[in-house]
Amino acid sequence: MARAYNFSPGPAALPEPVLRQAQADMLEFGDAGASVVEISHRGPEFLEVARRTEADLRTLLSIPDDYAVIFTAGGATTIQALLPLNFAAAGQPVDYVLTGHWGKTAMKQAASGCDARIAASSEAGGFRDLPSRSAWMLSAGAAYVHVTANETIHGVEWREIPDAGNAPLIADFSSSIASEPLDVSRFGAIYAGAQKNLGPVGIATLIVRRDLLECAGQPRAPVFDYRAQLEAESMLNTPPTWNWYMLGLTVKWMLDEGGVAEFAVRNARKAALLYAAIDGSGGFYRNEVAVAARSRMNVPFFLHDAALDAAFLSEAKQAGLVGLKGHRVLGGMRASIYNAMPEAGVQALTDFMREFQKAHG
């Protein structure tokens, strides 16, 4: 069986070496005498997986010692709902900078637990650009300011860390974490669902400055309390062990490949190649995002005639290129080119795009 180049936005492509290692460990994990999905999360074999995964993630992202790392089930959306319960007092304002669909989702999830306010939004322009920092209207006494580092659907990305003023900056890095070096110390917390750059769906990670965990927050069950989760080493309840193990394999693969500095170079080349193919098509393809705000991870694009969309997707699949259908919010096409997407895959896509244009232009 020949594997296709998978441009899906998430669940997304995983590195083939990771999949092969997981395949081997599925039946029997080390000397455990059982599959990695069967062993106890309290047993020595899995506790070593958990310890090594955190250590490797700290190395990969250069996480300072004064930041805690928590692994959670439920994905980034669950974290979005729990942020105000852990870090905001009842009625305290929380500021959201909206740059796309997932920023709006983050605010919606948090709204029941705080006074969620829009500090800035680019929605009036169709989320094709980032709001100017000078236009932000930050609230006095805000518990934190929330941004979405990269919008998976609309294809916009913060290329510089914005200034959040006096409040801690919290960012959803689900679709761009570990894609380039990041100064974690600029944030109160960052979080990410794993299913784009870190591993499979079903697990997320929260990297939070330890002093923020001292916030009283609001009444919540222990399972929703990040202080309790940290104290229990992310095992207050039975964690998604397979997903955690896969996340660990993916992080180890990234380290072996050269770490975030190497992936920054690769990702810049991949994005430049794809945007050049779009911009150089004479209008056959178009990307509507402001050039300075273009995402390196998710590239939405449109054909000049939407009637060609079905043919494009069908012929792309025949060429071994899958996962290119755009999100229903925007339509068109979208190529997600996360760390696991090799440069050869982007080259194959751009070659196909040129051939398709010759045949249908």
mmCIF file of C-alpha atoms in Angstrom:
data_model
loop_
_atom_site.group_PDB
_atom_site.id
_atom_site.type_symbol
_atom_site.label_atom_id
_atom_site.label_comp_id
_atom_site.label_asym_id
_atom_site.label_seq_id
_atom_site.Cartn_x
_atom_site.Cartn_y
_atom_site.Cartn_z
ATOM 1 C CA MET A 1 0.000 0.000 0.000
ATOM 2 C CA ALA A 2 1.356 3.425 -0.955
ATOM 3 C CA ARG A 3 0.678 6.133 1.619
ATOM 4 C CA ALA A 4 -0.761 9.346 0.227
ATOM 5 C CA TYR A 5 0.435 12.801 1.128
ATOM 6 C CA ASN A 6 -2.104 13.785 3.769
ATOM 7 C CA PHE A 7 -2.919 17.514 3.977
ATOM 8 C CA SER A 8 -5.716 17.086 6.540
ATOM 9 C CA PRO A 9 -5.990 19.862 9.161
ATOM 10 C CA GLY A 10 -6.490 17.549 12.121
ATOM 11 C CA PRO A 11 -6.487 14.759 12.876
ATOM 12 C CA ALA A 12 -3.431 15.289 10.723
ATOM 13 C CA ALA A 13 -0.550 13.347 9.255
ATOM 14 C CA LEU A 14 1.820 11.709 11.705
ATOM 15 C CA PRO A 15 5.474 10.972 10.904
ATOM 16 C CA GLU A 16 5.845 7.556 9.322
ATOM 17 C CA PRO A 17 8.628 6.496 11.739
ATOM 18 C CA VAL A 18 6.253 7.248 14.630
ATOM 19 C CA LEU A 19 3.500 5.144 13.082
ATOM 20 C CA ARG A 20 5.887 2.236 12.510
ATOM 21 C CA GLN A 21 7.139 2.353 16.104
ATOM 22 C CA ALA A 22 3.564 2.483 17.376
ATOM 23 C CA GLN A 23 2.675 -0.451 15.148
ATOM 24 C CA ALA A 24 5.449 -2.511 16.735
ATOM 25 C CA ASP A 25 4.479 -1.532 20.291
ATOM 26 C CA MET A 26 0.774 -2.134 19.749
ATOM 27 C CA LEU A 27 1.159 -5.875 20.282
ATOM 28 C CA GLU A 28 3.821 -5.889 22.973
ATOM 29 C CA PHE A 29 5.465 -2.913 24.678
ATOM 30 C CA GLY A 30 9.053 -3.511 25.729
ATOM 31 C CA ASP A 31 9.219 -6.167 28.405
ATOM 32 C CA ALA A 32 5.714 -5.471 29.699
ATOM 33 C CA GLY A 33 4.271 -8.636 28.150
ATOM 34 C CA ALA A 34 1.274 -6.630 26.961
ATOM 35 C CA SER A 35 0.337 -3.892 24.543
ATOM 36 C CA VAL A 36 1.087 -0.297 25.434
ATOM 37 C CA VAL A 37 -2.693 0.283 25.361
ATOM 38 C CA GLU A 38 -3.224 -2.455 27.957
ATOM 39 C CA ILE A 39 -0.709 -1.619 30.661
ATOM 40 C CA SER A 40 -1.679 0.358 33.763
ATOM 41 C CA HIS A 41 -1.059 4.081 33.810
ATOM 42 C CA ARG A 42 0.178 3.518 37.377
ATOM 43 C CA GLY A 43 2.694 0.861 36.352
ATOM 44 C CA PRO A 44 6.423 1.545 35.976
ATOM 45 C CA GLU A 45 6.398 1.145 32.192
ATOM 46 C CA PHE A 46 3.843 3.877 31.553
ATOM 47 C CA LEU A 47 5.142 6.151 34.310
ATOM 48 C CA GLU A 48 8.456 6.129 32.446
ATOM 49 C CA VAL A 49 6.610 7.037 29.207
ATOM 50 C CA ALA A 50 4.969 9.982 30.969
ATOM 51 C CA ARG A 51 8.222 11.164 32.556
ATOM 52 C CA ARG A 52 10.175 10.920 29.315
ATOM 53 C CA THR A 53 7.447 12.671 27.325
ATOM 54 C CA GLU A 54 7.425 15.686 29.632
ATOM 55 C CA ALA A 55 11.228 15.855 29.695
ATOM 56 C CA ASP A 56 11.417 15.693 25.894
ATOM 57 C CA LEU A 57 8.674 18.300 25.461
ATOM 58 C CA ARG A 58 10.510 20.623 27.837
ATOM 59 C CA THR A 59 13.667 20.180 25.784
ATOM 60 C CA LEU A 60 11.875 20.624 22.449
ATOM 61 C CA LEU A 61 10.116 23.848 23.476
ATOM 62 C CA SER A 62 12.771 25.163 25.897
ATOM 63 C CA ILE A 63 10.157 25.344 28.664
ATOM 64 C CA PRO A 64 11.463 27.234 31.726
ATOM 65 C CA ASP A 65 11.430 25.515 35.112
ATOM 66 C CA ASP A 66 8.873 27.996 36.457
ATOM 67 C CA TYR A 67 6.296 26.607 34.021
ATOM 68 C CA ALA A 68 4.260 23.474 34.721
ATOM 69 C CA VAL A 69 3.332 20.977 32.012
ATOM 70 C CA ILE A 70 -0.063 19.283 32.262
ATOM 71 C CA PHE A 71 -1.418 16.663 29.861
ATOM 72 C CA THR A 72 -5.202 16.595 29.547
ATOM 73 C CA ALA A 73 -7.964 14.725 27.771
ATOM 74 C CA GLY A 74 -10.670 16.546 25.847
ATOM 75 C CA GLY A 75 -8.569 18.642 23.513
ATOM 76 C CA ALA A 76 -8.057 22.386 23.298
ATOM 77 C CA THR A 77 -11.791 23.147 23.460
ATOM 78 C CA THR A 78 -12.025 21.680 26.949
ATOM 79 C CA ILE A 79 -9.053 23.768 28.052
ATOM 80 C CA GLN A 80 -10.804 26.855 26.656
ATOM 81 C CA ALA A 81 -13.794 26.194 28.894
ATOM 82 C CA LEU A 82 -11.622 25.625 31.961
ATOM 83 C CA LEU A 83 -9.301 28.620 31.611
ATOM 84 C CA PRO A 84 -11.629 31.133 33.327
ATOM 85 C CA LEU A 85 -12.571 28.656 36.047
ATOM 86 C CA ASN A 86 -8.915 28.281 36.963
ATOM 87 C CA PHE A 87 -7.503 31.730 36.289
ATOM 88 C CA ALA A 88 -10.343 34.291 36.608
ATOM 89 C CA ALA A 89 -12.436 35.329 39.582
ATOM 90 C CA ALA A 90 -16.222 35.367 39.270
ATOM 91 C CA GLY A 91 -17.236 38.393 37.196
ATOM 92 C CA GLN A 92 -13.652 39.321 36.347
ATOM 93 C CA PRO A 93 -13.212 40.454 32.721
ATOM 94 C CA VAL A 94 -11.230 38.356 30.272
ATOM 95 C CA ASP A 95 -10.139 39.810 26.925
ATOM 96 C CA TYR A 96 -10.267 37.918 23.630
ATOM 97 C CA VAL A 97 -8.596 38.943 20.395
ATOM 98 C CA LEU A 98 -10.559 37.288 17.596
ATOM 99 C CA THR A 99 -8.739 36.394 14.382
ATOM 100 C CA GLY A 100 -10.857 33.510 13.115
ATOM 101 C CA HIS A 101 -13.264 30.684 13.813
ATOM 102 C CA TRP A 102 -11.258 29.126 16.643
ATOM 103 C CA GLY A 103 -10.783 32.405 18.463
ATOM 104 C CA LYS A 104 -14.556 32.803 18.449
ATOM 105 C CA THR A 105 -14.910 29.228 19.691
ATOM 106 C CA ALA A 106 -12.471 29.883 22.527
ATOM 107 C CA MET A 107 -14.468 32.895 23.648
ATOM 108 C CA LYS A 108 -17.765 30.996 23.382
ATOM 109 C CA GLN A 109 -16.439 28.168 25.545
ATOM 110 C CA ALA A 110 -15.214 30.597 28.193
ATOM 111 C CA ALA A 111 -18.234 32.913 28.240
ATOM 112 C CA SER A 112 -20.213 30.959 30.817
ATOM 113 C CA GLY A 113 -17.369 31.233 33.332
ATOM 114 C CA CYS A 114 -16.280 34.849 33.002
ATOM 115 C CA ASP A 115 -17.048 38.313 31.682
ATOM 116 C CA ALA A 116 -15.651 37.560 28.219
ATOM 117 C CA ARG A 117 -14.975 40.688 26.176
ATOM 118 C CA ILE A 118 -13.804 41.271 22.612
ATOM 119 C CA ALA A 119 -10.630 43.338 22.818
ATOM 120 C CA ALA A 120 -10.151 43.316 19.055
ATOM 121 C CA SER A 121 -11.498 41.451 16.049
ATOM 122 C CA SER A 122 -10.768 41.135 12.349
ATOM 123 C CA GLU A 123 -14.151 39.580 11.579
ATOM 124 C CA ALA A 124 -15.419 42.626 9.680
ATOM 125 C CA GLY A 125 -12.728 41.958 7.080
ATOM 126 C CA GLY A 126 -13.522 38.266 6.847
ATOM 127 C CA PHE A 127 -10.643 37.299 9.145
ATOM 128 C CA ARG A 128 -8.161 37.926 6.352
ATOM 129 C CA ASP A 129 -5.762 39.945 8.503
ATOM 130 C CA LEU A 130 -4.742 40.498 12.126
ATOM 131 C CA PRO A 131 -6.123 43.388 14.211
ATOM 132 C CA SER A 132 -3.592 46.159 14.653
ATOM 133 C CA ARG A 133 -2.220 46.193 18.200
ATOM 134 C CA SER A 134 -3.002 49.915 18.411
ATOM 135 C CA ALA A 135 -6.697 49.109 17.955
ATOM 136 C CA TRP A 136 -6.942 46.717 20.900
ATOM 137 C CA MET A 137 -9.303 47.791 23.694
ATOM 138 C CA LEU A 138 -7.991 45.962 26.762
ATOM 139 C CA SER A 139 -10.039 45.832 29.959
ATOM 140 C CA ALA A 140 -8.740 47.176 33.237
ATOM 141 C CA GLY A 141 -8.226 44.317 35.653
ATOM 142 C CA ALA A 142 -8.548 41.563 33.020
ATOM 143 C CA ALA A 143 -7.571 38.115 34.276
ATOM 144 C CA TYR A 144 -5.793 37.401 31.007
ATOM 145 C CA VAL A 145 -5.729 38.203 27.307
ATOM 146 C CA HIS A 146 -6.379 35.307 24.926
ATOM 147 C CA VAL A 147 -5.170 34.976 21.343
ATOM 148 C CA THR A 148 -5.175 32.141 18.818
ATOM 149 C CA ALA A 149 -1.625 31.837 17.554
ATOM 150 C CA ASN A 150 -2.650 30.273 14.243
ATOM 151 C CA GLU A 151 -6.155 30.050 12.807
ATOM 152 C CA THR A 152 -6.488 26.634 11.182
ATOM 153 C CA ILE A 153 -9.524 27.523 9.056
ATOM 154 C CA HIS A 154 -8.859 31.097 8.004
ATOM 155 C CA GLY A 155 -5.113 30.659 7.582
ATOM 156 C CA VAL A 156 -3.826 33.640 9.568
ATOM 157 C CA GLU A 157 -0.958 33.490 12.046
ATOM 158 C CA TRP A 158 0.672 35.817 14.554
ATOM 159 C CA ARG A 159 4.265 36.077 13.350
ATOM 160 C CA GLU A 160 5.249 38.224 16.354
ATOM 161 C CA ILE A 161 4.082 37.737 19.938
ATOM 162 C CA PRO A 162 1.641 40.579 20.677
ATOM 163 C CA ASP A 163 1.917 42.744 23.773
ATOM 164 C CA ALA A 164 -0.904 41.922 26.200
ATOM 165 C CA GLY A 165 -0.325 44.874 28.482
ATOM 166 C CA ASN A 166 -0.552 44.177 32.202
ATOM 167 C CA ALA A 167 -2.489 40.914 31.955
ATOM 168 C CA PRO A 168 -0.998 37.463 31.312
ATOM 169 C CA LEU A 169 -1.130 36.411 27.666
ATOM 170 C CA ILE A 170 -2.686 32.999 27.041
ATOM 171 C CA ALA A 171 -2.522 31.497 23.563
ATOM 172 C CA ASP A 172 -3.992 28.550 21.704
ATOM 173 C CA PHE A 173 -1.063 27.035 19.814
ATOM 174 C CA SER A 174 -2.888 23.913 18.641
ATOM 175 C CA SER A 175 -1.920 24.249 14.992
ATOM 176 C CA SER A 176 1.521 25.845 15.220
ATOM 177 C CA ILE A 177 3.182 24.532 18.374
ATOM 178 C CA ALA A 178 6.739 23.256 17.832
ATOM 179 C CA SER A 179 6.825 24.650 14.297
ATOM 180 C CA GLU A 180 9.520 27.204 15.165
ATOM 181 C CA PRO A 181 11.361 28.459 18.277
ATOM 182 C CA LEU A 182 9.063 30.123 20.813
ATOM 183 C CA ASP A 183 9.820 32.254 23.876
ATOM 184 C CA VAL A 184 7.476 30.557 26.323
ATOM 185 C CA SER A 185 8.343 33.114 29.009
ATOM 186 C CA ARG A 186 6.347 35.747 27.107
ATOM 187 C CA PHE A 187 3.132 33.915 27.976
ATOM 188 C CA GLY A 188 1.143 33.196 31.086
ATOM 189 C CA ALA A 189 0.118 29.930 29.441
ATOM 190 C CA ILE A 190 0.043 28.220 26.093
ATOM 191 C CA TYR A 191 -1.997 25.179 25.199
ATOM 192 C CA ALA A 192 -2.453 22.873 22.254
ATOM 193 C CA GLY A 193 -4.516 19.949 21.116
ATOM 194 C CA ALA A 194 -2.028 17.344 19.941
ATOM 195 C CA GLN A 195 -3.680 16.311 16.695
ATOM 196 C CA LYS A 196 -1.872 18.700 14.373
ATOM 197 C CA ASN A 197 1.804 18.961 15.320
ATOM 198 C CA LEU A 198 2.231 16.894 18.490
ATOM 199 C CA GLY A 199 0.503 13.567 17.950
ATOM 200 C CA PRO A 200 -2.975 12.030 17.714
ATOM 201 C CA VAL A 201 -6.361 13.412 18.659
ATOM 202 C CA GLY A 202 -7.552 12.830 22.214
ATOM 203 C CA ILE A 203 -4.876 14.553 24.273
ATOM 204 C CA ALA A 204 -3.782 18.138 24.792
ATOM 205 C CA THR A 205 -1.056 19.890 26.727
ATOM 206 C CA LEU A 206 -1.197 23.001 28.901
ATOM 207 C CA ILE A 207 2.046 24.818 29.664
ATOM 208 C CA VAL A 208 1.346 27.306 32.429
ATOM 209 C CA ARG A 209 3.405 29.655 34.580
ATOM 210 C CA ARG A 210 3.351 28.180 38.061
ATOM 211 C CA ASP A 211 2.324 31.399 39.789
ATOM 212 C CA LEU A 212 -0.906 31.461 37.759
ATOM 213 C CA LEU A 213 -1.843 28.137 39.314
ATOM 214 C CA GLU A 214 -2.025 29.971 42.629
ATOM 215 C CA CYS A 215 -5.089 31.896 41.393
ATOM 216 C CA ALA A 216 -8.153 30.963 43.394
ATOM 217 C CA GLY A 217 -10.298 30.891 40.288
ATOM 218 C CA GLN A 218 -13.872 29.777 40.738
ATOM 219 C CA PRO A 219 -15.601 26.773 42.339
ATOM 220 C CA ARG A 220 -14.895 23.689 40.235
ATOM 221 C CA ALA A 221 -14.661 19.945 40.595
ATOM 222 C CA PRO A 222 -11.159 18.610 41.351
ATOM 223 C CA VAL A 223 -10.942 17.005 37.913
ATOM 224 C CA PHE A 224 -11.299 20.503 36.400
ATOM 225 C CA ASP A 225 -8.726 22.046 38.752
ATOM 226 C CA TYR A 226 -5.317 22.366 37.112
ATOM 227 C CA ARG A 227 -3.615 22.542 40.508
ATOM 228 C CA ALA A 228 -5.057 19.144 41.353
ATOM 229 C CA GLN A 229 -4.127 17.770 37.945
ATOM 230 C CA LEU A 230 -0.540 18.930 38.354
ATOM 231 C CA GLU A 231 -0.300 17.461 41.833
ATOM 232 C CA ALA A 232 -1.566 14.150 40.433
ATOM 233 C CA GLU A 233 0.951 14.325 37.541
ATOM 234 C CA SER A 234 -1.922 14.613 35.030
ATOM 235 C CA MET A 235 -3.378 11.340 36.331
ATOM 236 C CA LEU A 236 -6.201 12.473 38.592
ATOM 237 C CA ASN A 237 -8.325 10.165 36.499
ATOM 238 C CA THR A 238 -7.209 7.519 34.004
ATOM 239 C CA PRO A 239 -5.504 9.423 31.177
ATOM 240 C CA PRO A 240 -5.619 8.556 27.454
ATOM 241 C CA THR A 241 -2.467 6.462 27.687
ATOM 242 C CA TRP A 242 -2.154 5.511 24.007
ATOM 243 C CA ASN A 243 -2.450 9.128 22.921
ATOM 244 C CA TRP A 244 0.086 10.206 25.541
ATOM 245 C CA TYR A 245 2.513 7.539 24.350
ATOM 246 C CA MET A 246 2.021 8.635 20.710
ATOM 247 C CA LEU A 247 2.616 12.256 21.686
ATOM 248 C CA GLY A 248 5.873 11.157 23.288
ATOM 249 C CA LEU A 249 6.981 9.337 20.142
ATOM 250 C CA THR A 250 6.193 12.395 18.022
ATOM 251 C CA VAL A 251 8.130 14.761 20.274
ATOM 252 C CA LYS A 252 11.100 12.365 20.281
ATOM 253 C CA TRP A 253 10.976 12.239 16.457
ATOM 254 C CA MET A 254 11.073 16.036 16.280
ATOM 255 C CA LEU A 255 14.098 16.137 18.556
ATOM 256 C CA ASP A 256 15.846 13.501 16.470
ATOM 257 C CA GLU A 257 15.135 15.524 13.319
ATOM 258 C CA GLY A 258 16.847 18.620 14.720
ATOM 259 C CA GLY A 259 14.209 20.243 16.921
ATOM 260 C CA VAL A 260 12.194 23.397 16.385
ATOM 261 C CA ALA A 261 15.042 25.312 14.738
ATOM 262 C CA GLU A 262 15.205 22.724 11.959
ATOM 263 C CA PHE A 263 11.438 22.613 11.530
ATOM 264 C CA ALA A 264 11.301 26.407 11.311
ATOM 265 C CA VAL A 265 13.568 26.209 8.242
ATOM 266 C CA ARG A 266 11.584 23.378 6.682
ATOM 267 C CA ASN A 267 8.235 25.025 7.349
ATOM 268 C CA ALA A 268 9.369 28.320 5.849
ATOM 269 C CA ARG A 269 10.474 26.537 2.685
ATOM 270 C CA LYS A 270 7.244 24.562 2.407
ATOM 271 C CA ALA A 271 5.047 27.622 2.897
ATOM 272 C CA ALA A 272 7.065 29.694 0.427
ATOM 273 C CA LEU A 273 6.792 26.952 -2.195
ATOM 274 C CA LEU A 274 3.027 26.673 -1.874
ATOM 275 C CA TYR A 275 2.312 30.408 -1.748
ATOM 276 C CA ALA A 276 4.544 30.925 -4.786
ATOM 277 C CA ALA A 277 2.477 28.384 -6.716
ATOM 278 C CA ILE A 278 -0.739 30.175 -5.753
ATOM 279 C CA ASP A 279 0.511 33.695 -6.359
ATOM 280 C CA GLY A 280 2.179 32.735 -9.614
ATOM 281 C CA SER A 281 -0.885 31.089 -11.128
ATOM 282 C CA GLY A 282 -2.155 34.255 -12.785
ATOM 283 C CA GLY A 283 -5.367 34.159 -10.778
ATOM 284 C CA PHE A 284 -6.246 30.516 -11.390
ATOM 285 C CA TYR A 285 -5.625 30.019 -7.666
ATOM 286 C CA ARG A 286 -5.878 32.686 -4.997
ATOM 287 C CA ASN A 287 -5.217 33.115 -1.298
ATOM 288 C CA GLU A 288 -7.117 36.008 0.276
ATOM 289 C CA VAL A 289 -5.094 36.472 3.477
ATOM 290 C CA ALA A 290 -2.941 39.575 3.899
ATOM 291 C CA VAL A 291 0.604 38.547 3.038
ATOM 292 C CA ALA A 292 2.048 39.574 6.414
ATOM 293 C CA ALA A 293 -0.547 37.466 8.257
ATOM 294 C CA ARG A 294 -0.327 34.306 6.145
ATOM 295 C CA SER A 295 -0.094 31.055 8.073
ATOM 296 C CA ARG A 296 2.836 28.706 7.549
ATOM 297 C CA MET A 297 0.731 25.774 8.724
ATOM 298 C CA ASN A 298 -2.664 26.086 7.011
ATOM 299 C CA VAL A 299 -2.981 27.494 3.518
ATOM 300 C CA PRO A 300 -6.557 28.051 2.289
ATOM 301 C CA PHE A 301 -6.897 28.741 -1.418
ATOM 302 C CA PHE A 302 -9.624 29.002 -4.007
ATOM 303 C CA LEU A 303 -9.856 28.049 -7.658
ATOM 304 C CA HIS A 304 -10.939 30.832 -10.006
ATOM 305 C CA ASP A 305 -14.074 28.795 -10.790
ATOM 306 C CA ALA A 306 -15.686 26.888 -7.928
ATOM 307 C CA ALA A 307 -17.234 24.529 -10.480
ATOM 308 C CA LEU A 308 -13.761 22.961 -10.761
ATOM 309 C CA ASP A 309 -13.526 22.126 -7.059
ATOM 310 C CA ALA A 310 -14.871 18.578 -7.342
ATOM 311 C CA ALA A 311 -12.564 17.763 -10.248
ATOM 312 C CA PHE A 312 -9.586 19.200 -8.377
ATOM 313 C CA LEU A 313 -10.246 17.049 -5.314
ATOM 314 C CA SER A 314 -10.924 13.913 -7.371
ATOM 315 C CA GLU A 315 -7.815 14.254 -9.509
ATOM 316 C CA ALA A 316 -5.706 15.196 -6.490
ATOM 317 C CA LYS A 317 -6.757 11.994 -4.745
ATOM 318 C CA GLN A 318 -5.831 9.982 -7.821
ATOM 319 C CA ALA A 319 -2.428 11.683 -7.662
ATOM 320 C CA GLY A 320 -1.959 10.597 -4.034
ATOM 321 C CA LEU A 321 -2.886 13.939 -2.440
ATOM 322 C CA VAL A 322 -5.657 13.792 0.168
ATOM 323 C CA GLY A 323 -7.273 16.010 2.805
ATOM 324 C CA LEU A 324 -7.395 19.128 0.628
ATOM 325 C CA LYS A 325 -11.076 20.033 0.908
ATOM 326 C CA GLY A 326 -11.584 23.417 2.575
ATOM 327 C CA HIS A 327 -13.546 23.838 5.776
ATOM 328 C CA ARG A 328 -17.283 24.349 5.340
ATOM 329 C CA VAL A 329 -16.941 27.852 6.832
ATOM 330 C CA LEU A 330 -14.868 28.999 3.839
ATOM 331 C CA GLY A 331 -15.142 26.351 1.118
ATOM 332 C CA GLY A 332 -12.438 26.075 -1.499
ATOM 333 C CA MET A 333 -9.271 24.165 -0.676
ATOM 334 C CA ARG A 334 -6.923 24.032 2.283
ATOM 335 C CA ALA A 335 -3.487 22.473 2.542
ATOM 336 C CA SER A 336 -2.260 21.859 6.079
ATOM 337 C CA ILE A 337 1.504 21.506 6.052
ATOM 338 C CA TYR A 338 2.445 20.699 9.617
ATOM 339 C CA ASN A 339 5.811 19.384 10.768
ATOM 340 C CA ALA A 340 5.068 15.827 9.632
ATOM 341 C CA MET A 341 4.404 16.920 6.027
ATOM 342 C CA PRO A 342 7.658 16.430 4.092
ATOM 343 C CA GLU A 343 8.820 18.988 1.575
ATOM 344 C CA ALA A 344 8.365 16.343 -1.107
ATOM 345 C CA GLY A 345 4.641 16.361 -0.329
ATOM 346 C CA VAL A 346 4.344 20.104 -0.903
ATOM 347 C CA GLN A 347 6.380 19.772 -4.081
ATOM 348 C CA ALA A 348 4.000 17.051 -5.290
ATOM 349 C CA LEU A 349 1.025 19.302 -4.534
ATOM 350 C CA THR A 350 2.430 22.305 -6.386
ATOM 351 C CA ASP A 351 3.375 20.116 -9.364
ATOM 352 C CA PHE A 352 -0.191 18.808 -9.430
ATOM 353 C CA MET A 353 -1.622 22.318 -9.194
ATOM 354 C CA ARG A 354 0.344 23.415 -12.244
ATOM 355 C CA GLU A 355 -0.723 20.341 -14.224
ATOM 356 C CA PHE A 356 -4.341 20.842 -13.214
ATOM 357 C CA GLN A 357 -4.199 24.450 -14.351
ATOM 358 C CA LYS A 358 -2.783 23.404 -17.725
ATOM 359 C CA ALA A 359 -5.620 20.911 -18.188
ATOM 360 C CA HIS A 360 -8.459 23.151 -16.967
ATOM 361 C CA GLY A 361 -7.223 26.714 -17.384
#
